[in-house]
Coordinates of C-alpha atoms in Angstrom, one line a residue:
X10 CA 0.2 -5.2 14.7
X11 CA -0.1 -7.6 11.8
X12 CA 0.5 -4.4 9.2
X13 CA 3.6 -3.5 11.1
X14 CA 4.7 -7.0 11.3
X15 CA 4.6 -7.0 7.4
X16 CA 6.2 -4.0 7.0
X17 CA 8.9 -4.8 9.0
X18 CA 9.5 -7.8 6.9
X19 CA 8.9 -5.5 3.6
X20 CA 12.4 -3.6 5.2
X21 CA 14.4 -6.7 6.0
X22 CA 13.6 -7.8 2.5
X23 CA 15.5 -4.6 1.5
X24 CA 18.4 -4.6 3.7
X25 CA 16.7 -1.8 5.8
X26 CA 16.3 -1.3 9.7
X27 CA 13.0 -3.3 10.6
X28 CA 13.0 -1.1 13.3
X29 CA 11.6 1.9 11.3
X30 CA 8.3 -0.2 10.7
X31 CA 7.4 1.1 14.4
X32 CA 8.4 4.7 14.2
X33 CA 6.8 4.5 10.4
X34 CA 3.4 3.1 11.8
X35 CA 3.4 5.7 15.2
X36 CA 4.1 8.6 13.0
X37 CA 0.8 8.0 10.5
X38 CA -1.4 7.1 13.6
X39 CA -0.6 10.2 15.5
X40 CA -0.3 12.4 12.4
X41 CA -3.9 10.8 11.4
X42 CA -5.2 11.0 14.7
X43 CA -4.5 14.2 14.9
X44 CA -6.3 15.7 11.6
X45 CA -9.4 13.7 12.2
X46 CA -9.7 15.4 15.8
X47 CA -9.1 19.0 13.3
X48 CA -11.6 17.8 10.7
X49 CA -14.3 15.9 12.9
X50 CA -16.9 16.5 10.7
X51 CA -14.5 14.4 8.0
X52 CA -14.8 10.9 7.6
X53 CA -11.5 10.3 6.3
X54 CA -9.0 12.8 7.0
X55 CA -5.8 13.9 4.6
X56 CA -2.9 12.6 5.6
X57 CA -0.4 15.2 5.6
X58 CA 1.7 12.7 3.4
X59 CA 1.1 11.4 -0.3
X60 CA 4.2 9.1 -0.4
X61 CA 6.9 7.5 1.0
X62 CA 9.6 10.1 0.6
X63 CA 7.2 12.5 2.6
X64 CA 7.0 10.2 5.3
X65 CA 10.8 9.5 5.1
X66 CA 11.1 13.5 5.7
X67 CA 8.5 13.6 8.7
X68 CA 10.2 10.4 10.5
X69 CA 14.5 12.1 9.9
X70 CA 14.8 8.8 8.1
X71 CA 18.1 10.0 5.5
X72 CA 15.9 11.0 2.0
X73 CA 15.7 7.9 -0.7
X74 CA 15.9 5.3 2.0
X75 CA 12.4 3.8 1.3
X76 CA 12.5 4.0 -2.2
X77 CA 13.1 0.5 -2.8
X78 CA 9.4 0.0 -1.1
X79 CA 7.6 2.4 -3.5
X80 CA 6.3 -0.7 -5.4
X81 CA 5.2 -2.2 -2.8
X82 CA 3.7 0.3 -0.3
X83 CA 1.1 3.0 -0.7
X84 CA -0.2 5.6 2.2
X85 CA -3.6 5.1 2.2
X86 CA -5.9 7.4 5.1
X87 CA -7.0 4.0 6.4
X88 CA -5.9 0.3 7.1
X89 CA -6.9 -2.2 4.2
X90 CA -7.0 -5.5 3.8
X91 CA -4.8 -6.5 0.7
X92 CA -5.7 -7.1 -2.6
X93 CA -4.7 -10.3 -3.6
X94 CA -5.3 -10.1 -7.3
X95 CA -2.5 -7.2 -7.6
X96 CA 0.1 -7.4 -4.5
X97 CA 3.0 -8.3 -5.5
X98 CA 4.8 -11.8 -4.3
X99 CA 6.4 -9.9 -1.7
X100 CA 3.3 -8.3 -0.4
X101 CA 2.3 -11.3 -0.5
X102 CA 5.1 -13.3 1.3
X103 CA 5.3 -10.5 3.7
X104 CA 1.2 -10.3 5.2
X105 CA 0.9 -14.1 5.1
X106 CA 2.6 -15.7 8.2
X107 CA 5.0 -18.4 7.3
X108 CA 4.5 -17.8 3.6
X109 CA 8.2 -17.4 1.7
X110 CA 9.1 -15.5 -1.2
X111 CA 9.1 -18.6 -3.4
X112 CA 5.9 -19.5 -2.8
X113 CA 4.2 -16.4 -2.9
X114 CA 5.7 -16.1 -6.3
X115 CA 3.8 -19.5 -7.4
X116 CA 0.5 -18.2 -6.1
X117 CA 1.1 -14.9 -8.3
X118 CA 1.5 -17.4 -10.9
X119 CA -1.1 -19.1 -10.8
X120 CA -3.4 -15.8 -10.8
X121 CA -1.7 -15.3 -14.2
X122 CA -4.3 -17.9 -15.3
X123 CA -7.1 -15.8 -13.9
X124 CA -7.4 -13.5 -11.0
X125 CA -8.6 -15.2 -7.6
X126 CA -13.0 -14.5 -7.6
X127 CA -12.7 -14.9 -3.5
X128 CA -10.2 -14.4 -0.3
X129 CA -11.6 -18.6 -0.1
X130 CA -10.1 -19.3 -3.6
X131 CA -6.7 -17.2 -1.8
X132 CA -6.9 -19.4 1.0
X133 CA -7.2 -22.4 -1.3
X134 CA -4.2 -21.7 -3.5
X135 CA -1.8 -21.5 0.3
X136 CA 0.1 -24.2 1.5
X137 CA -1.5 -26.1 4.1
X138 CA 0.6 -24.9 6.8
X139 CA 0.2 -21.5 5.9
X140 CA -3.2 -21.5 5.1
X141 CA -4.2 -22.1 9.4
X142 CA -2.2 -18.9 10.4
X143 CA -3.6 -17.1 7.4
X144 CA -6.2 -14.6 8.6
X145 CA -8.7 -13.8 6.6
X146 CA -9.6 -10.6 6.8
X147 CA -6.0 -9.7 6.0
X148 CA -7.1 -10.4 2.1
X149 CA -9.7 -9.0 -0.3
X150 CA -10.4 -9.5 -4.2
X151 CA -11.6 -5.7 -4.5
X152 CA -10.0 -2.4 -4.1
X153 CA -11.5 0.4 -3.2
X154 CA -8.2 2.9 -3.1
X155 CA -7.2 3.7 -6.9
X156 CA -3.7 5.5 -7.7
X157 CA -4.2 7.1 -11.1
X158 CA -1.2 8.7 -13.0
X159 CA -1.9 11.5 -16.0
X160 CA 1.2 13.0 -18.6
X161 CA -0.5 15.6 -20.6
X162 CA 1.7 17.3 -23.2
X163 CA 0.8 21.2 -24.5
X164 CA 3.9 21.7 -27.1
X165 CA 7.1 20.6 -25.9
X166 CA 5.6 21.6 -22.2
X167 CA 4.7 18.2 -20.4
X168 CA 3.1 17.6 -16.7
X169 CA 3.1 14.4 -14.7
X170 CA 0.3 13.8 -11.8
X171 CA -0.7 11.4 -9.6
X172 CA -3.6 11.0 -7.6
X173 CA -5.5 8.7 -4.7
X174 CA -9.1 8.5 -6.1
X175 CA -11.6 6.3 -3.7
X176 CA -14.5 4.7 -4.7
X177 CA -17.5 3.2 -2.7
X178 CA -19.9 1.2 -4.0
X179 CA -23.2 3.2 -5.0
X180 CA -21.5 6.2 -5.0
X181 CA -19.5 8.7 -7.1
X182 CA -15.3 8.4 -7.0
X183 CA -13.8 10.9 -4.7
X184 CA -10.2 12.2 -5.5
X185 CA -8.2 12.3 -2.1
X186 CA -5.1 14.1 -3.4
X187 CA -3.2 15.0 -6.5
X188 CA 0.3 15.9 -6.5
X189 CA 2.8 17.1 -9.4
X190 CA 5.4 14.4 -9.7
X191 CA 9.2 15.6 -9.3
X192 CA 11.6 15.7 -12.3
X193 CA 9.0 14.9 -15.2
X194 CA 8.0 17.2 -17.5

């Protein structure tokens, strides 16, 4: 609930139908319900979407609507709490209950300083009345979910990749897809 809540307020932000949070958040469950009953010997299972625009296509939303969310929103096979020494003031604004733009942007500030060492150093920097709806679990200081981007160049001949590489602790990083990007190279 609390990830469709943001999202919804991620779309407002961007003149978009809040609306298309829910059909959005039905489509991944099902679609990821549905591979990990396929793959049941998988602990994570592929999503059968990389990005926003291939969600856009699954749901009929019209193609380059959820652009404008691209820096803001990555598919990941799994809900996450946020990390709150890279989101963005309006991650930010939009996961913390009462929390506004403005002041989101002066807690990003003040990580400028030096990144946040706990969610309880988070919690410290909220306003007061935000801070009591804040839920903690909502926030982390470490990522486990790592987009990585590679342009290699042979001659004049030039490819652009991204990827989705997680990594647990103790054990060796796991590359979860890799895609050629559109219109580079």
């Amino acid at each position: 609930k609390r990830g469709i809540e943001a999202l919804e307020k991620l779309l407002r932000q961007n003149s978009l139908p809040a609306e298309w949070a829910k059909k959005l958040a039905e489509l991944m469950v099902s679609q990821s319900s549905l591979l990990a009953r396929q793959r049941s010997g998988a602990a994570l299972a592929p999503l059968p979407f990389y990005n926003l625009a291939d969600l856009e296509e699954m749901a009929g939303i019209e193609q380059g609507k959820l652009r404008p969310l691209e820096a803001w929103v990555t598919l990941l096979p799994e809900m996450t709490p946020v990390n709150v020494n890279f989101a963005g003031p309006e991650v930010l604004a939009a996961i913390t209950p009462g929390l506004s733009l403005a002041q989101a942007e002066q807690i990003v500030g003040q990580r400028l300083g030096g990144h946040f060492k706990s969610v309880q150093d988070f919690l410290k920097a909220l306003p007061d009345k935000v801070r009591s709806e804040a839920k903690a679990d909502a926030y982390t200081v470490e990522s486990r979910y790592f987009l990585c981007e590679t342009i290699s160049w042979f001659g004049q001949a030039q490819a652009h990749y991204q990827g989705l590489i997680r990594r647990d602790k103790g054990k060796m990083p796991s590359l979860l897809w890799v895609e050629r990007m559109q219109g580079q190279g």
